[in-house]
Coordinates of N, CA, C and O in Angstrom, one line a residue:
M10 N -67.9 17.5 -81.6 CA -69.1 17.3 -80.4 C -70.2 17.7 -81.5 O -69.8 18.2 -82.8
R11 N -71.3 16.8 -81.2 CA -72.3 17.2 -81.6 C -73.3 18.1 -80.8 O -73.8 17.9 -80.0
V12 N -73.9 19.1 -81.9 CA -74.8 19.9 -81.1 C -76.3 19.8 -81.7 O -76.7 19.8 -83.0
N13 N -77.2 19.5 -80.8 CA -78.8 19.2 -81.4 C -79.5 20.5 -80.7 O -79.4 20.9 -79.6
V14 N -80.5 20.9 -81.6 CA -80.9 22.6 -81.6 C -82.0 22.0 -81.9 O -82.0 22.1 -83.1
T15 N -83.4 23.3 -81.7 CA -84.5 23.2 -82.3 C -84.4 24.7 -83.0 O -83.9 25.9 -82.5
V16 N -83.8 24.9 -84.3 CA -84.2 26.0 -85.0 C -85.4 26.5 -86.1 O -85.7 25.8 -86.7
N17 N -85.8 27.6 -85.8 CA -86.9 28.0 -86.1 C -88.2 26.7 -86.2 O -88.6 26.8 -87.4
G18 N -88.3 26.0 -85.2 CA -89.2 25.1 -84.7 C -89.0 23.4 -85.1 O -89.4 23.0 -85.5
E19 N -87.8 23.7 -86.0 CA -87.2 22.3 -86.5 C -86.2 22.0 -86.0 O -84.7 22.1 -85.6
P20 N -86.3 20.6 -85.1 CA -84.9 19.9 -84.6 C -83.7 20.0 -85.9 O -83.9 19.4 -87.0
R21 N -82.2 20.4 -85.5 CA -81.5 20.5 -86.6 C -80.2 19.9 -85.5 O -80.1 19.8 -84.2
R22 N -78.9 19.5 -86.3 CA -78.1 18.8 -85.9 C -76.5 19.4 -86.5 O -76.8 19.4 -87.7
A23 N -76.1 19.8 -85.9 CA -74.5 19.8 -86.1 C -73.6 18.9 -86.1 O -73.2 18.8 -84.5
D24 N -72.7 18.5 -86.9 CA -71.6 17.4 -86.1 C -70.4 18.0 -86.0 O -70.1 19.0 -87.0
N25 N -69.4 17.6 -85.4 CA -68.3 17.7 -85.6 C -67.5 19.3 -85.6 O -67.2 20.1 -86.1
V26 N -68.4 19.6 -84.2 CA -68.2 21.3 -83.7 C -67.2 21.5 -82.9 O -67.5 20.5 -81.6
W27 N -66.6 22.0 -83.2 CA -65.6 22.4 -82.3 C -65.6 23.2 -80.9 O -67.0 23.5 -80.8
E28 N -65.3 22.9 -79.9 CA -65.9 23.3 -78.4 C -65.8 24.8 -78.6 O -66.6 25.7 -77.9
G29 N -64.9 25.9 -79.3 CA -65.1 27.3 -79.4 C -66.0 27.6 -80.2 O -65.9 28.9 -80.1
E30 N -66.6 27.0 -81.3 CA -67.3 27.4 -81.9 C -68.6 28.4 -81.3 O -68.9 27.7 -80.7
S31 N -68.7 29.6 -81.7 CA -70.4 30.5 -81.7 C -71.4 29.4 -82.2 O -71.3 28.9 -82.8
L32 N -72.3 29.6 -81.3 CA -73.9 29.6 -81.9 C -74.1 30.1 -83.2 O -74.4 29.7 -84.4
L33 N -73.5 31.6 -83.2 CA -73.6 32.2 -84.6 C -72.8 31.3 -86.2 O -73.4 31.3 -86.8
Y34 N -71.7 30.8 -86.0 CA -71.0 30.0 -86.4 C -72.1 29.1 -86.9 O -71.7 28.5 -88.3
V35 N -72.3 28.0 -85.8 CA -72.9 26.9 -86.8 C -74.5 27.3 -87.5 O -74.9 26.6 -88.1
L36 N -75.2 28.7 -86.9 CA -76.0 28.8 -87.8 C -76.0 29.0 -88.9 O -76.5 29.0 -89.7
R37 N -74.9 30.0 -89.5 CA -74.4 30.5 -90.5 C -73.7 29.4 -91.5 O -73.9 29.0 -92.4
E38 N -72.8 28.8 -90.8 CA -72.1 27.8 -92.0 C -72.5 26.5 -91.5 O -71.9 25.6 -92.3
R39 N -72.8 26.0 -90.5 CA -72.9 24.6 -90.6 C -74.5 24.0 -90.6 O -75.3 23.1 -91.5
L40 N -75.6 25.1 -90.2 CA -76.7 24.9 -90.8 C -77.1 25.4 -91.9 O -78.5 25.8 -92.1
G41 N -76.6 26.7 -92.6 CA -77.2 27.0 -93.5 C -78.2 28.1 -93.6 O -79.2 28.6 -94.4
L42 N -77.9 28.7 -92.2 CA -78.8 30.4 -92.3 C -78.1 31.5 -92.1 O -77.8 31.9 -91.0
P43 N -77.8 32.1 -92.8 CA -77.2 33.0 -93.4 C -78.0 34.7 -92.7 O -77.0 35.6 -92.6
G44 N -79.1 34.5 -92.3 CA -79.6 35.8 -91.9 C -79.2 36.5 -90.7 O -78.8 37.8 -90.6
S45 N -78.6 35.6 -89.5 CA -78.2 36.7 -88.5 C -76.3 36.9 -89.1 O -75.8 36.2 -89.7
K46 N -76.4 38.0 -88.8 CA -74.7 38.6 -89.8 C -73.8 38.7 -88.4 O -74.0 39.2 -87.5
N47 N -72.4 38.6 -88.9 CA -71.1 38.2 -88.3 C -70.5 39.6 -88.4 O -69.3 39.9 -89.4
A48 N -70.7 40.4 -87.2 CA -70.1 41.8 -87.6 C -68.7 42.2 -86.4 O -67.8 41.8 -87.0
C49 N -69.0 42.0 -85.3 CA -68.3 42.7 -84.0 C -67.5 41.1 -83.2 O -66.5 41.2 -83.0
E50 N -68.4 40.4 -83.3 CA -68.2 38.9 -82.6 C -67.6 39.7 -81.3 O -67.2 38.7 -80.3
Q51 N -67.8 40.4 -80.6 CA -67.8 40.9 -79.1 C -69.3 41.2 -78.8 O -69.1 41.7 -77.1
G52 N -70.5 41.0 -79.2 CA -71.9 41.5 -78.7 C -71.9 42.6 -78.5 O -73.0 43.0 -77.7
E53 N -71.5 43.6 -79.2 CA -71.7 45.0 -79.3 C -72.4 45.6 -80.5 O -73.1 46.5 -80.1
C54 N -72.8 44.9 -81.3 CA -73.2 45.4 -82.5 C -74.8 45.1 -82.8 O -75.7 45.8 -83.6
G55 N -75.1 43.6 -82.1 CA -76.3 43.1 -82.2 C -76.7 42.4 -83.1 O -78.0 42.1 -83.6
S56 N -75.7 42.6 -84.4 CA -76.4 42.1 -85.7 C -76.5 40.7 -85.7 O -77.1 40.2 -86.6
C57 N -75.9 40.0 -84.8 CA -76.2 38.1 -84.6 C -77.4 38.2 -83.4 O -77.8 37.0 -83.5
T58 N -78.1 38.8 -83.3 CA -79.3 38.9 -82.4 C -80.3 37.8 -82.8 O -80.8 37.8 -83.8
V59 N -80.4 36.6 -81.7 CA -81.2 35.5 -82.2 C -82.3 35.4 -80.6 O -82.0 36.0 -79.8
Y60 N -83.5 34.5 -80.8 CA -84.3 34.1 -79.4 C -83.2 32.9 -79.2 O -83.3 32.2 -79.9
L61 N -82.9 32.9 -78.0 CA -82.3 31.6 -77.3 C -83.8 31.5 -76.2 O -83.7 32.3 -75.0
D62 N -84.2 30.3 -76.3 CA -85.4 30.1 -75.6 C -86.5 31.2 -74.9 O -86.5 31.6 -73.8
G63 N -86.5 31.9 -76.1 CA -87.6 32.9 -75.8 C -86.9 34.3 -75.4 O -87.3 34.9 -75.5
V64 N -85.7 34.2 -75.4 CA -85.2 35.6 -75.0 C -84.0 36.1 -76.2 O -82.9 35.5 -76.5
P65 N -84.1 37.5 -76.2 CA -83.3 37.8 -77.2 C -81.3 37.4 -76.8 O -80.9 37.6 -75.7
A66 N -80.6 37.1 -77.4 CA -79.2 37.1 -77.2 C -78.3 37.1 -78.8 O -78.7 37.2 -79.6
C67 N -77.1 37.4 -78.5 CA -76.1 37.7 -78.8 C -75.2 36.2 -79.8 O -74.9 36.1 -78.7
A68 N -75.8 36.0 -80.6 CA -75.2 34.6 -81.1 C -73.8 34.4 -81.0 O -73.4 33.4 -80.7
C69 N -73.2 35.5 -81.2 CA -71.9 35.7 -81.1 C -71.3 35.1 -79.6 O -70.0 34.9 -79.6
L70 N -71.5 35.3 -79.0 CA -71.4 35.2 -77.4 C -72.0 33.7 -76.8 O -71.2 33.5 -75.6
V71 N -72.2 33.4 -77.5 CA -73.0 31.9 -77.5 C -72.0 30.6 -77.8 O -72.3 30.5 -78.9
A72 N -71.9 30.1 -76.9 CA -70.8 28.9 -77.5 C -71.9 27.8 -77.9 O -72.9 27.5 -77.2
A73 N -71.5 27.2 -78.8 CA -72.7 26.3 -79.4 C -72.7 25.2 -78.9 O -74.3 24.8 -78.4
G74 N -72.3 24.6 -77.6 CA -72.4 24.1 -76.9 C -73.8 24.1 -75.9 O -74.3 23.5 -75.3
Q75 N -73.8 25.3 -75.6 CA -74.9 25.9 -74.2 C -76.0 26.0 -75.0 O -77.1 26.2 -74.4
A76 N -76.1 25.9 -76.7 CA -77.4 25.4 -77.3 C -78.0 24.4 -77.3 O -79.0 24.2 -77.8
E77 N -76.9 23.4 -76.8 CA -77.2 21.8 -77.1 C -78.9 21.7 -76.1 O -79.2 22.1 -75.2
G78 N -80.0 21.1 -77.1 CA -81.2 20.9 -76.2 C -81.9 22.3 -76.5 O -83.2 21.9 -75.5
R79 N -81.3 23.1 -77.0 CA -82.4 24.6 -76.9 C -82.9 24.8 -77.8 O -82.9 24.2 -79.0
E80 N -83.9 26.1 -77.8 CA -84.9 26.9 -78.8 C -84.3 27.6 -79.2 O -84.0 28.6 -78.6
V81 N -84.0 27.7 -80.6 CA -83.5 28.9 -81.3 C -84.4 29.4 -82.7 O -84.9 28.4 -83.4
V82 N -84.6 30.7 -82.6 CA -85.2 31.5 -83.5 C -84.8 32.4 -83.9 O -84.1 33.4 -83.3
T83 N -84.2 32.5 -85.1 CA -83.4 33.3 -86.3 C -84.4 34.6 -86.6 O -85.6 34.4 -87.1
V84 N -83.6 35.3 -87.6 CA -84.4 36.5 -88.0 C -85.5 35.3 -89.3 O -86.4 35.9 -89.5
E85 N -84.5 34.5 -90.1 CA -85.2 33.9 -91.0 C -86.8 33.4 -90.4 O -88.0 32.9 -90.8
G86 N -87.0 32.8 -88.7 CA -88.0 32.2 -88.1 C -88.8 33.2 -88.1 O -90.0 32.7 -87.1
L87 N -89.0 34.4 -88.1 CA -89.7 35.4 -88.0 C -90.6 35.4 -88.6 O -92.5 35.6 -88.2
A88 N -90.6 34.6 -90.1 CA -91.6 35.1 -91.0 C -92.7 33.9 -90.7 O -91.9 32.8 -90.3
D89 N -93.7 33.6 -91.2 CA -94.8 32.1 -91.1 C -95.0 31.9 -92.4 O -95.7 32.1 -93.6
G90 N -93.8 31.2 -92.9 CA -94.1 30.4 -94.5 C -93.4 31.9 -95.1 O -92.4 32.3 -94.8
E91 N -94.1 31.7 -96.2 CA -93.9 32.9 -96.9 C -94.2 34.4 -96.8 O -94.0 35.4 -97.2
A92 N -95.3 34.5 -95.6 CA -95.9 35.8 -94.9 C -95.2 36.2 -93.9 O -94.3 35.6 -92.9
L93 N -94.4 37.5 -94.2 CA -93.3 38.1 -93.4 C -94.3 38.5 -92.0 O -95.7 38.8 -92.2
D94 N -93.4 38.3 -91.3 CA -93.9 39.2 -90.0 C -94.1 40.6 -89.8 O -93.4 41.2 -91.2
P95 N -95.2 41.2 -89.4 CA -95.4 42.6 -89.3 C -93.9 44.1 -89.0 O -94.0 44.6 -89.8
V96 N -93.1 43.4 -88.3 CA -91.9 44.1 -88.4 C -91.1 44.0 -89.7 O -90.5 44.8 -90.1
Q97 N -91.2 42.6 -90.2 CA -90.3 42.7 -91.3 C -90.8 43.6 -92.7 O -90.4 44.4 -93.2
E98 N -92.2 43.3 -92.8 CA -93.0 44.4 -93.4 C -93.0 45.5 -93.1 O -92.4 46.2 -94.4
A99 N -92.7 46.0 -92.4 CA -93.0 47.2 -92.1 C -91.2 47.9 -92.0 O -91.3 48.9 -93.0
F100 N -89.9 47.3 -91.9 CA -89.0 47.4 -91.9 C -88.8 47.9 -93.9 O -88.1 48.9 -94.1
V101 N -89.1 46.9 -94.5 CA -88.9 47.0 -95.8 C -90.1 48.2 -96.6 O -89.6 48.7 -97.4
E102 N -91.3 48.3 -95.8 CA -92.0 49.2 -96.9 C -91.4 51.0 -96.1 O -91.6 51.8 -97.0
R103 N -90.7 50.7 -95.1 CA -90.4 52.2 -94.5 C -89.3 52.5 -94.7 O -88.4 53.4 -94.5
G104 N -88.4 51.7 -95.5 CA -87.1 52.2 -96.3 C -85.9 51.8 -94.8 O -84.9 52.9 -94.8
A105 N -86.4 50.9 -94.0 CA -85.5 50.8 -92.7 C -84.3 50.2 -92.9 O -83.6 49.6 -92.2
V106 N -84.4 49.5 -94.4 CA -83.6 48.3 -94.7 C -82.2 48.9 -95.6 O -82.6 49.4 -96.9
Q107 N -81.0 49.4 -95.4 CA -80.1 50.1 -96.2 C -79.1 48.7 -96.6 O -79.5 48.1 -97.4
C108 N -78.3 48.9 -96.6 CA -77.2 47.8 -96.5 C -77.4 46.7 -96.2 O -77.0 45.6 -96.6
G109 N -78.1 46.3 -94.7 CA -78.9 45.2 -94.5 C -78.1 44.7 -93.2 O -78.6 43.8 -93.0
F110 N -76.9 44.9 -92.8 CA -76.0 44.4 -92.0 C -76.7 44.1 -90.5 O -76.6 42.9 -89.9
C111 N -77.2 45.3 -90.2 CA -77.6 45.5 -89.0 C -79.2 45.0 -89.0 O -79.5 44.7 -87.6
T112 N -79.7 44.9 -89.8 CA -81.0 44.6 -89.8 C -81.7 43.1 -89.4 O -82.6 43.4 -88.7
P113 N -81.3 42.1 -89.4 CA -81.7 41.0 -88.9 C -81.4 41.0 -87.0 O -82.8 40.9 -87.0
G114 N -80.6 41.7 -86.6 CA -80.2 41.9 -85.1 C -81.6 43.2 -85.1 O -82.3 43.0 -83.7
L115 N -81.7 44.3 -85.6 CA -82.8 45.1 -85.1 C -84.4 44.4 -85.5 O -85.0 44.8 -84.7
L116 N -84.4 43.5 -86.3 CA -85.9 42.6 -86.3 C -86.1 42.3 -85.6 O -87.3 41.9 -84.6
V117 N -85.3 41.4 -84.9 CA -85.3 40.3 -83.4 C -85.6 41.4 -82.5 O -86.6 41.0 -81.9
A118 N -84.7 42.5 -82.0 CA -85.2 43.6 -81.1 C -86.4 44.0 -81.2 O -87.0 44.2 -80.4
A119 N -86.8 44.3 -82.1 CA -88.0 45.2 -82.4 C -89.0 44.3 -82.2 O -90.3 44.6 -81.5
H120 N -88.9 43.0 -82.9 CA -89.9 41.8 -82.9 C -90.4 41.6 -81.2 O -91.3 41.7 -80.3
D121 N -89.2 41.6 -80.3 CA -89.1 40.9 -78.7 C -89.7 42.4 -78.3 O -90.8 42.2 -77.5
L122 N -89.4 43.4 -78.6 CA -90.2 45.1 -78.0 C -91.4 45.1 -78.3 O -92.3 44.8 -77.2
I123 N -92.1 44.8 -79.1 CA -93.8 44.4 -79.6 C -94.3 43.2 -78.8 O -95.6 43.3 -78.6
E124 N -93.6 42.0 -78.9 CA -93.8 41.3 -78.1 C -94.4 41.3 -76.7 O -95.5 41.2 -76.1
R125 N -93.4 42.2 -76.1 CA -93.4 42.5 -74.5 C -94.3 43.6 -74.3 O -95.1 43.8 -73.4
T126 N -94.2 44.7 -75.2 CA -94.8 46.2 -75.2 C -95.8 46.5 -76.5 O -95.1 46.8 -77.4
P127 N -96.9 46.2 -76.5 CA -97.6 46.2 -78.1 C -97.8 47.5 -78.7 O -97.9 47.8 -79.8
D128 N -97.3 48.4 -77.5 CA -98.0 50.0 -78.3 C -96.4 50.8 -77.3 O -96.9 51.3 -76.7
P129 N -95.2 50.7 -78.1 CA -94.1 51.2 -77.2 C -94.2 52.8 -77.5 O -94.5 53.1 -78.6
T130 N -93.2 53.2 -76.4 CA -93.5 54.9 -76.8 C -92.0 54.7 -77.5 O -91.0 54.0 -77.5
D131 N -91.8 56.0 -77.9 CA -90.3 56.5 -78.7 C -89.2 55.7 -77.7 O -88.1 55.4 -78.2
V132 N -89.2 56.1 -76.2 CA -88.1 55.8 -75.3 C -88.0 54.1 -75.6 O -86.9 54.0 -75.5
E133 N -89.2 53.5 -75.3 CA -89.1 52.6 -75.5 C -88.5 51.7 -76.5 O -87.6 50.8 -76.2
I134 N -88.8 52.2 -77.7 CA -88.2 51.9 -78.6 C -86.7 51.7 -78.7 O -85.6 50.9 -78.9
R135 N -86.6 53.4 -78.6 CA -84.7 53.4 -78.4 C -84.1 52.9 -77.4 O -82.9 52.4 -77.8
E136 N -84.8 52.5 -76.1 CA -83.8 51.8 -75.2 C -83.7 50.5 -75.7 O -82.8 49.5 -75.6
A137 N -84.8 49.6 -76.1 CA -85.0 48.5 -76.9 C -83.7 48.1 -78.1 O -83.3 46.8 -78.4
L138 N -83.9 49.4 -78.9 CA -83.0 49.0 -80.0 C -81.4 49.7 -79.6 O -80.7 49.5 -80.4
A139 N -81.1 49.9 -78.6 CA -80.0 50.6 -78.1 C -79.1 49.6 -78.2 O -77.7 50.2 -78.4
G140 N -78.9 48.3 -78.3 CA -77.8 47.4 -78.2 C -77.4 47.1 -79.7 O -76.5 46.7 -80.1
N141 N -78.0 47.8 -80.7 CA -77.6 47.6 -82.5 C -77.7 48.6 -82.7 O -78.1 49.7 -82.8
L142 N -76.3 48.6 -83.5 CA -75.6 49.2 -84.0 C -75.7 49.9 -86.0 O -75.9 48.4 -86.4
C143 N -76.2 50.7 -86.4 CA -76.5 50.8 -87.9 C -75.4 52.0 -87.9 O -75.7 52.9 -87.6
R144 N -74.8 51.9 -89.4 CA -74.1 52.9 -89.7 C -74.7 53.6 -91.3 O -73.9 54.5 -91.6
C145 N -75.8 53.2 -91.4 CA -76.6 53.7 -92.3 C -77.6 54.0 -92.4 O -77.7 55.7 -92.9
T146 N -78.3 54.2 -91.5 CA -79.8 54.8 -91.8 C -79.8 55.9 -91.0 O -80.9 56.9 -91.4
G147 N -79.1 56.4 -90.3 CA -79.4 57.6 -89.1 C -80.9 57.2 -88.4 O -81.3 58.0 -87.8
Y148 N -81.2 56.0 -88.1 CA -82.3 55.5 -87.3 C -83.8 56.0 -87.4 O -84.6 55.2 -87.0
E149 N -83.8 57.3 -87.8 CA -85.4 57.6 -87.7 C -86.3 56.6 -88.9 O -87.1 56.1 -88.5
K150 N -85.5 56.2 -89.7 CA -86.9 54.8 -90.9 C -86.6 54.0 -89.8 O -88.1 53.1 -90.3
I151 N -85.7 53.3 -88.9 CA -85.9 52.2 -88.1 C -86.8 52.3 -86.9 O -88.1 51.6 -86.8
L152 N -87.0 53.8 -86.4 CA -87.9 54.2 -85.3 C -89.2 54.3 -86.1 O -90.3 53.9 -85.6
D153 N -89.6 54.6 -87.0 CA -90.7 54.3 -87.9 C -91.0 53.2 -88.3 O -92.3 52.9 -88.2
A154 N -90.1 52.2 -88.8 CA -90.8 51.1 -89.0 C -91.3 50.7 -87.4 O -92.2 49.8 -87.6
V155 N -90.7 50.3 -86.7 CA -90.9 49.7 -85.1 C -92.1 50.3 -85.2 O -93.1 49.8 -84.3
R156 N -92.7 51.5 -85.2 CA -94.1 52.4 -84.9 C -95.1 52.1 -85.6 O -96.2 51.4 -85.2
D157 N -94.9 51.7 -86.9 CA -95.5 51.0 -88.1 C -95.9 49.3 -87.7 O -96.9 49.0 -87.4
A158 N -94.5 48.9 -87.3 CA -95.3 47.6 -87.1 C -95.9 47.3 -85.7 O -96.6 46.4 -85.7
A159 N -95.8 48.0 -84.8 CA -96.6 47.9 -83.4 C -97.9 48.4 -83.9 O -99.0 47.4 -83.2
A160 N -98.0 49.2 -84.8 CA -99.8 49.2 -85.3 C -100.6 48.5 -85.7 O -101.5 48.4 -86.0
R161 N -99.1 47.6 -87.0 CA -99.9 46.3 -87.7 C -100.2 45.1 -86.6 O -101.2 44.8 -87.0
K162 N -99.1 45.0 -85.9 CA -99.8 44.0 -84.9 C -100.9 44.4 -83.9 O -101.9 43.4 -83.7
A163 N -101.2 45.3 -83.7 CA -102.5 45.8 -83.2 C -103.6 45.6 -83.6 O -104.7 44.9 -83.6
V164 N -103.7 45.7 -85.1 CA -104.7 45.8 -86.0 C -105.0 44.0 -86.2 O -105.8 43.7 -86.5
R165 N -103.5 43.2 -86.3 CA -104.0 42.0 -86.3 C -104.5 40.9 -85.3 O -104.8 40.5 -84.4

């Protein structure tokens, strides 16, 4: 089957897609967007989180055919050309990136939170990131980065 989808603002097409392929597989292997990570393939870790029509979704749980005609924004699409999104900047500067496997999903989740709640409390941050697992950081640097990103967005 053929899947037509808009990814990061650009119309894209994937041919010969098997009915059981996930959106994650199509993004990574067919469209060359390796940012979203394949970890659990069960929607438990959050590493594959993307926006699907403006709503965060685990791309590993979305059948590729379900994305037909829809809008997908990956972690690569958060940046504006060469300019990183404030969430991406804060993660780098605060050392919230270690092995990097969880980072794409955390970035999308944090971006979504700040878009919905410009000045989130610590409880709101923890709740928004609850679906994203990290084995390296201990989460404190991640929380610091989200607080910093919210402050950066407020200034802009």
